[in-house]
Tab-separated table of C-alpha atoms in Angstrom:
chain	number	residue	atom	x	y	z
A	476	UNK	CA	-22.594	-21.122	-11.820
A	477	UNK	CA	-19.500	-19.064	-11.025
A	478	UNK	CA	-15.928	-19.527	-9.881
A	479	UNK	CA	-14.202	-18.388	-6.561
A	480	UNK	CA	-17.284	-16.811	-5.139
A	481	UNK	CA	-21.168	-17.306	-4.718
A	482	UNK	CA	-24.049	-15.811	-2.991
A	483	UNK	CA	-23.121	-18.184	0.048
A	484	UNK	CA	-19.549	-16.875	0.361
A	485	UNK	CA	-18.710	-15.248	3.520
A	486	UNK	CA	-16.336	-12.352	3.649
A	487	UNK	CA	-14.331	-10.116	5.868
A	488	UNK	CA	-12.690	-6.883	5.258
A	489	UNK	CA	-9.151	-6.355	6.808
A	490	UNK	CA	-8.542	-2.561	7.222
A	491	UNK	CA	-12.437	-2.099	7.276
A	492	UNK	CA	-12.098	1.348	9.079
A	493	UNK	CA	-9.964	2.996	6.298
A	494	UNK	CA	-11.572	5.598	4.025
A	495	UNK	CA	-11.639	3.290	0.953
A	496	UNK	CA	-12.607	0.067	2.874
A	497	UNK	CA	-15.634	1.851	4.248
A	498	UNK	CA	-17.019	2.810	0.805
A	499	UNK	CA	-16.174	-0.565	-0.413
A	500	UNK	CA	-18.057	-2.248	2.477
A	501	UNK	CA	-21.098	-0.122	1.544
A	502	UNK	CA	-20.836	-1.219	-2.162
A	503	UNK	CA	-20.380	-4.899	-1.157
A	504	UNK	CA	-23.292	-4.778	1.223
A	505	UNK	CA	-25.602	-3.128	-1.295
A	506	UNK	CA	-24.626	-5.756	-3.835
A	507	UNK	CA	-25.721	-8.652	-1.481
A	508	UNK	CA	-22.246	-9.870	-0.419
A	509	UNK	CA	-22.172	-11.673	2.822
A	510	UNK	CA	-19.667	-9.602	5.040
A	511	UNK	CA	-19.527	-11.218	8.399
A	512	UNK	CA	-17.026	-9.012	9.928
A	513	UNK	CA	-14.171	-6.611	9.511
A	514	UNK	CA	-10.695	-6.290	11.002
A	515	UNK	CA	-8.731	-3.228	12.389
A	516	UNK	CA	-6.336	-3.800	15.304
A	517	UNK	CA	-7.328	-1.553	18.251
A	518	UNK	CA	-10.837	-0.575	16.910
A	519	UNK	CA	-12.621	-3.874	17.916
A	520	UNK	CA	-16.120	-3.265	19.167
A	521	UNK	CA	-17.113	-0.670	16.606
A	522	UNK	CA	-19.014	-1.249	13.423
A	523	UNK	CA	-19.015	-0.032	9.921
A	524	UNK	CA	-22.277	0.143	8.119
A	525	UNK	CA	-23.580	-2.313	10.623
A	526	UNK	CA	-20.614	-4.761	10.140
A	527	UNK	CA	-18.871	-5.623	13.421
A	528	UNK	CA	-15.319	-4.792	13.747
A	529	UNK	CA	-12.768	-7.032	15.469
A	530	UNK	CA	-9.164	-6.849	16.450
A	531	UNK	CA	-8.076	-9.956	14.755
A	532	UNK	CA	-9.247	-12.281	12.034
A	533	UNK	CA	-9.073	-15.247	14.431
A	534	UNK	CA	-11.771	-13.629	16.679
A	535	UNK	CA	-14.228	-13.736	13.629
A	536	UNK	CA	-13.211	-17.146	12.493
A	537	UNK	CA	-14.060	-18.485	16.002
A	538	UNK	CA	-17.479	-17.154	15.832
A	539	UNK	CA	-18.439	-17.866	12.154
A	540	UNK	CA	-17.310	-19.249	8.893
A	541	UNK	CA	-14.865	-17.045	6.903
A	542	UNK	CA	-14.593	-17.946	3.340
A	543	UNK	CA	-12.775	-14.942	1.954
A	544	UNK	CA	-10.906	-11.832	2.902
A	545	UNK	CA	-10.361	-8.509	1.183
A	546	UNK	CA	-7.228	-6.945	2.378
A	547	UNK	CA	-7.294	-3.187	2.153
A	548	UNK	CA	-4.451	-1.965	4.557
A	549	UNK	CA	-1.409	0.225	3.883
A	550	UNK	CA	1.541	-1.623	2.095
A	551	UNK	CA	3.639	-1.887	5.077
A	552	UNK	CA	0.881	-3.999	6.885
A	553	UNK	CA	-0.341	-6.190	3.709
A	554	UNK	CA	2.085	-9.068	4.232
A	555	UNK	CA	1.056	-9.474	8.008
A	556	UNK	CA	-2.662	-9.138	7.345
A	557	UNK	CA	-2.394	-11.865	4.581
A	558	UNK	CA	-0.325	-14.108	6.875
A	559	UNK	CA	-3.032	-13.730	9.670
A	560	UNK	CA	-5.867	-14.459	7.234
A	561	UNK	CA	-4.083	-17.504	5.820
A	562	UNK	CA	-3.168	-18.921	9.340
A	563	UNK	CA	-6.712	-18.380	10.480
A	564	UNK	CA	-7.848	-20.761	7.635
A	565	UNK	CA	-9.340	-18.272	5.164
A	566	UNK	CA	-8.935	-19.660	1.702
A	567	UNK	CA	-9.381	-16.884	-0.615
A	568	UNK	CA	-7.698	-13.496	-0.328
A	569	UNK	CA	-8.358	-10.471	-2.406
A	570	UNK	CA	-5.699	-7.997	-1.902
A	571	UNK	CA	-6.594	-4.556	-3.209
A	572	UNK	CA	-3.505	-2.924	-1.762
A	573	UNK	CA	-0.797	-1.685	-4.245
A	574	UNK	CA	2.889	-0.768	-3.892
A	575	UNK	CA	3.638	-4.054	-1.821
A	576	UNK	CA	7.517	-4.888	-2.088
A	577	UNK	CA	7.769	-7.878	-4.628
A	578	UNK	CA	9.752	-10.105	-2.057
A	579	UNK	CA	6.781	-9.738	0.471
A	580	UNK	CA	4.265	-10.536	-2.251
A	581	UNK	CA	6.429	-13.692	-3.042
A	582	UNK	CA	6.300	-14.754	0.545
A	583	UNK	CA	2.427	-14.293	0.702
A	584	UNK	CA	2.071	-16.355	-2.315
A	585	UNK	CA	4.385	-19.073	-1.011
A	586	UNK	CA	2.392	-19.387	2.250
A	587	UNK	CA	-0.882	-19.275	0.379
A	588	UNK	CA	0.272	-22.226	-1.575
A	589	UNK	CA	1.532	-24.148	1.420
A	590	UNK	CA	-1.888	-23.796	3.165
A	591	UNK	CA	-4.021	-24.403	0.246
A	592	UNK	CA	-5.274	-20.722	-0.025
A	593	UNK	CA	-5.593	-18.592	-3.205
A	594	UNK	CA	-4.538	-14.991	-3.571
A	595	UNK	CA	-6.163	-12.691	-6.095
A	596	UNK	CA	-4.074	-9.463	-6.552
A	597	UNK	CA	-2.311	-7.456	-5.113
A	598	UNK	CA	-3.233	-4.183	-6.785
A	599	UNK	CA	-6.578	-5.514	-8.082
A	600	UNK	CA	-10.288	-4.658	-7.744
A	601	UNK	CA	-11.424	-7.913	-6.825
A	602	UNK	CA	-13.903	-10.539	-8.091
A	603	UNK	CA	-17.587	-10.234	-9.222
A	604	UNK	CA	-19.976	-13.008	-10.035
A	605	UNK	CA	-23.148	-11.299	-11.407
A	606	UNK	CA	-26.251	-11.864	-9.433
A	607	UNK	CA	-24.110	-13.864	-6.721
A	608	UNK	CA	-21.591	-11.565	-4.892
A	609	UNK	CA	-18.803	-9.063	-5.464
A	610	UNK	CA	-15.685	-8.956	-3.283
A	611	UNK	CA	-13.651	-5.897	-3.656
A	612	UNK	CA	-14.398	-2.555	-5.335
A	613	UNK	CA	-15.039	-4.018	-8.873
A	614	UNK	CA	-17.757	-2.169	-10.614
A	615	UNK	CA	-18.161	0.506	-7.842
A	616	UNK	CA	-21.492	1.196	-6.372
A	617	UNK	CA	-23.937	-1.776	-6.583
A	618	UNK	CA	-26.363	0.201	-8.825
A	619	UNK	CA	-23.546	0.788	-11.324
A	620	UNK	CA	-22.311	-2.903	-11.025
A	621	UNK	CA	-25.679	-4.388	-11.883
A	622	UNK	CA	-25.639	-2.250	-15.022
A	623	UNK	CA	-22.180	-3.243	-16.249
A	624	UNK	CA	-22.080	-6.892	-15.128
A	625	UNK	CA	-24.899	-9.240	-15.980
A	626	UNK	CA	-25.142	-12.982	-15.354
A	627	UNK	CA	-24.111	-15.128	-18.228
A	628	UNK	CA	-21.642	-17.679	-19.640
A	629	UNK	CA	-18.343	-15.614	-20.263
A	630	UNK	CA	-15.524	-15.748	-17.936
A	631	UNK	CA	-13.499	-12.487	-17.801
A	632	UNK	CA	-9.908	-11.961	-16.577
A	633	UNK	CA	-7.984	-8.732	-16.721
A	634	UNK	CA	-4.874	-7.225	-15.409
A	635	UNK	CA	-6.601	-3.828	-15.258
A	636	UNK	CA	-9.442	-3.421	-12.761
A	637	UNK	CA	-11.025	-0.488	-14.640
A	638	UNK	CA	-10.924	-2.434	-17.877
A	639	UNK	CA	-12.494	-5.524	-16.123
A	640	UNK	CA	-15.654	-3.306	-15.914
A	641	UNK	CA	-15.181	-1.920	-19.449
A	642	UNK	CA	-15.008	-5.220	-20.981
A	643	UNK	CA	-18.062	-6.650	-18.969
A	644	UNK	CA	-20.022	-3.613	-19.743
A	645	UNK	CA	-19.207	-4.158	-23.570
A	646	UNK	CA	-20.101	-7.662	-23.222
A	647	UNK	CA	-23.333	-7.032	-21.488
A	648	UNK	CA	-24.354	-4.546	-24.026
A	649	UNK	CA	-24.015	-7.231	-26.689
A	650	UNK	CA	-26.085	-9.791	-24.825
A	651	UNK	CA	-23.168	-11.704	-23.352
A	652	UNK	CA	-23.400	-11.943	-19.723
A	653	UNK	CA	-20.587	-13.078	-17.329
A	654	UNK	CA	-20.102	-16.114	-15.199
A	655	UNK	CA	-17.408	-14.471	-13.157
A	656	UNK	CA	-15.057	-11.411	-13.642
A	657	UNK	CA	-11.680	-11.401	-11.983
A	658	UNK	CA	-9.354	-8.504	-11.703
A	659	UNK	CA	-6.091	-10.358	-11.290
A	660	UNK	CA	-3.907	-7.315	-10.551
A	661	UNK	CA	-1.319	-5.352	-12.539
A	662	UNK	CA	1.862	-5.960	-10.381
A	663	UNK	CA	4.855	-8.036	-11.526
A	664	UNK	CA	4.043	-10.777	-9.100
A	665	UNK	CA	0.451	-11.715	-8.421
A	666	UNK	CA	-1.384	-14.468	-6.695
A	667	UNK	CA	-3.388	-16.008	-9.588
A	668	UNK	CA	-2.391	-15.744	-13.168
A	669	UNK	CA	-4.638	-16.386	-16.379
A	670	UNK	CA	-3.349	-19.962	-16.565
A	671	UNK	CA	-3.876	-20.591	-12.905
A	672	UNK	CA	-7.468	-19.465	-13.153
A	673	UNK	CA	-8.306	-21.393	-16.285
A	674	UNK	CA	-8.698	-24.695	-14.692
A	675	UNK	CA	-11.465	-23.153	-12.465
A	676	UNK	CA	-13.389	-21.721	-15.566
A	677	UNK	CA	-12.614	-25.040	-17.508
A	678	UNK	CA	-14.377	-26.936	-14.628
A	679	UNK	CA	-17.468	-24.634	-14.616
A	680	UNK	CA	-20.062	-26.143	-16.817
A	681	UNK	CA	-21.844	-22.856	-17.454
A	682	UNK	CA	-18.594	-20.977	-18.601
A	683	UNK	CA	-18.630	-21.117	-22.330
A	684	UNK	CA	-15.907	-18.774	-23.373
A	685	UNK	CA	-13.182	-16.500	-21.910
A	686	UNK	CA	-12.275	-12.838	-22.521
A	687	UNK	CA	-9.256	-11.208	-21.219
A	688	UNK	CA	-7.469	-7.933	-21.230
A	689	UNK	CA	-3.776	-7.921	-21.397
A	690	UNK	CA	-0.728	-5.592	-21.237
A	691	UNK	CA	3.033	-5.511	-22.199
A	692	UNK	CA	5.326	-7.213	-19.653
A	693	UNK	CA	5.658	-10.530	-18.000
A	694	UNK	CA	4.963	-14.046	-19.313
A	695	UNK	CA	1.267	-14.506	-18.326
A	696	UNK	CA	-0.019	-14.562	-21.891
A	697	UNK	CA	2.768	-17.154	-22.877
A	698	UNK	CA	1.728	-19.245	-19.960
A	699	UNK	CA	-1.924	-18.885	-20.925
A	700	UNK	CA	-1.163	-19.961	-24.517
A	701	UNK	CA	0.804	-22.858	-23.316
A	702	UNK	CA	-1.969	-23.893	-20.895
A	703	UNK	CA	-4.708	-23.741	-23.506
A	704	UNK	CA	-2.389	-25.676	-26.116
A	705	UNK	CA	-1.322	-28.521	-23.475
A	706	UNK	CA	-4.798	-28.963	-21.896
A	707	UNK	CA	-6.762	-28.728	-25.322
A	708	UNK	CA	-9.034	-26.209	-23.534
A	709	UNK	CA	-12.752	-26.547	-24.497
A	710	UNK	CA	-13.223	-22.775	-23.970
A	711	UNK	CA	-12.605	-20.244	-26.782
A	712	UNK	CA	-10.422	-17.282	-25.554
A	713	UNK	CA	-10.605	-13.778	-26.947
A	714	UNK	CA	-7.909	-11.333	-25.795
A	715	UNK	CA	-7.378	-7.661	-26.100
A	716	UNK	CA	-3.851	-6.313	-25.982
A	717	UNK	CA	-3.271	-2.934	-24.808
A	718	UNK	CA	-0.264	-0.870	-24.955
A	719	UNK	CA	0.989	-1.884	-28.362
A	720	UNK	CA	3.171	1.386	-28.683
A	721	UNK	CA	5.436	0.221	-25.863
A	722	UNK	CA	7.128	-2.390	-28.094
A	723	UNK	CA	9.248	0.522	-29.403
A	724	UNK	CA	10.166	1.750	-25.776
A	725	UNK	CA	11.989	-0.917	-23.922
A	726	UNK	CA	12.696	-0.248	-20.261
A	727	UNK	CA	9.734	2.219	-19.885
A	728	UNK	CA	7.024	1.427	-17.310
A	729	UNK	CA	3.529	2.608	-17.876
A	730	UNK	CA	0.620	2.395	-15.586
A	731	UNK	CA	0.703	-0.928	-13.583
A	732	UNK	CA	4.017	-1.904	-12.050
A	733	UNK	CA	4.224	-5.024	-14.157
A	734	UNK	CA	3.728	-3.111	-17.495
A	735	UNK	CA	7.341	-2.887	-18.627
A	736	UNK	CA	9.145	-4.336	-21.644
A	737	UNK	CA	12.423	-5.836	-20.620
A	738	UNK	CA	12.898	-8.151	-23.487
A	739	UNK	CA	11.326	-9.565	-26.721
A	740	UNK	CA	9.095	-11.915	-24.893
A	741	UNK	CA	7.531	-9.016	-22.974
A	742	UNK	CA	6.511	-7.195	-26.313
A	743	UNK	CA	2.949	-7.159	-27.346
A	744	UNK	CA	3.949	-8.551	-30.861
A	745	UNK	CA	5.421	-11.503	-29.298
A	746	UNK	CA	2.553	-11.951	-27.023
A	747	UNK	CA	0.078	-11.685	-29.655
A	748	UNK	CA	1.993	-14.143	-31.968
A	749	UNK	CA	2.076	-16.641	-29.059
A	750	UNK	CA	-1.617	-16.349	-28.278
A	751	UNK	CA	-2.770	-16.642	-31.888
A	752	UNK	CA	-0.685	-19.620	-32.306
A	753	UNK	CA	-2.717	-21.335	-29.531
A	754	UNK	CA	-5.859	-20.407	-31.213
A	755	UNK	CA	-6.628	-17.355	-29.066
A	756	UNK	CA	-8.376	-14.726	-30.974
A	757	UNK	CA	-6.895	-11.256	-30.469
A	758	UNK	CA	-9.117	-8.204	-30.821
A	759	UNK	CA	-7.842	-4.839	-32.330
A	760	UNK	CA	-10.386	-2.921	-30.193
A	761	UNK	CA	-12.224	-3.407	-27.014
A	762	UNK	CA	-15.525	-3.004	-28.927
A	763	UNK	CA	-14.493	-5.905	-31.145
A	764	UNK	CA	-14.632	-8.501	-28.295
A	765	UNK	CA	-18.174	-9.359	-28.479
A	766	UNK	CA	-18.310	-10.112	-32.123
A	767	UNK	CA	-15.178	-12.279	-31.829
A	768	UNK	CA	-16.734	-14.186	-28.931
A	769	UNK	CA	-20.016	-14.825	-30.876
A	770	UNK	CA	-17.700	-15.985	-33.811
A	771	UNK	CA	-15.687	-18.255	-31.474
A	772	UNK	CA	-18.957	-19.820	-30.106
A	773	UNK	CA	-20.145	-20.390	-33.603
A	774	UNK	CA	-23.289	-18.229	-33.315
């Protein structure tokens, strides 16, 4: 079983005629994802790798069921694209666009909550359920994604898209397949945090443990620790905390927009302490994650 997407999930790509979206469309089709259409205003009637292009999301939604949308448009158009998908009834939005203004992301998240939709990202690489589907650029080409991601019982969440693949590849090499891998995005404001995705993994009977990749900045790790404690989660969690050197460099931002230490709570030392207090095992190195997962599973 998986969360968020299955082999039956129908997907569209907004901004499908853009260069990166064209490549992503090919990768997702090759993986077996059901892409039922793409949207680029003014370019309706064309096709991208056989996927029909429409001018609006509504035109597709009137013809067929649309479960999810990948938004791959310039930052200035991302909010309008998200609003259009949400108002057309799409319940899962994967926003790969980066550099969207914070207040516009906040508006997207608010509208999604009002309409019962979920946003993954922005500034993410998407979602991949091994053997089912992939939505977004996670894992790259289908042939590569099938090597790195294998079907199994570990849920993976990561603020880094590239490290999502790295962790899954490391787990796969150790015989630990994944139920679903989610690149949640590296911005300061995102649609779905670790704690907000945990209930989905908790409800999935085939997920037996969680692995996360974390970075300095923000309160997502504190929220995850609190959720695990408050809900007495059945799922053992193993975390890797990157960027420990940043504790001595307050105010500096590295890599992702949300990776900035602005106070004690943002430091890796504080995050690690909170997670360990909640029973979350923290790996010193990426390659240590599989052994800690096996240990947490008692095998």
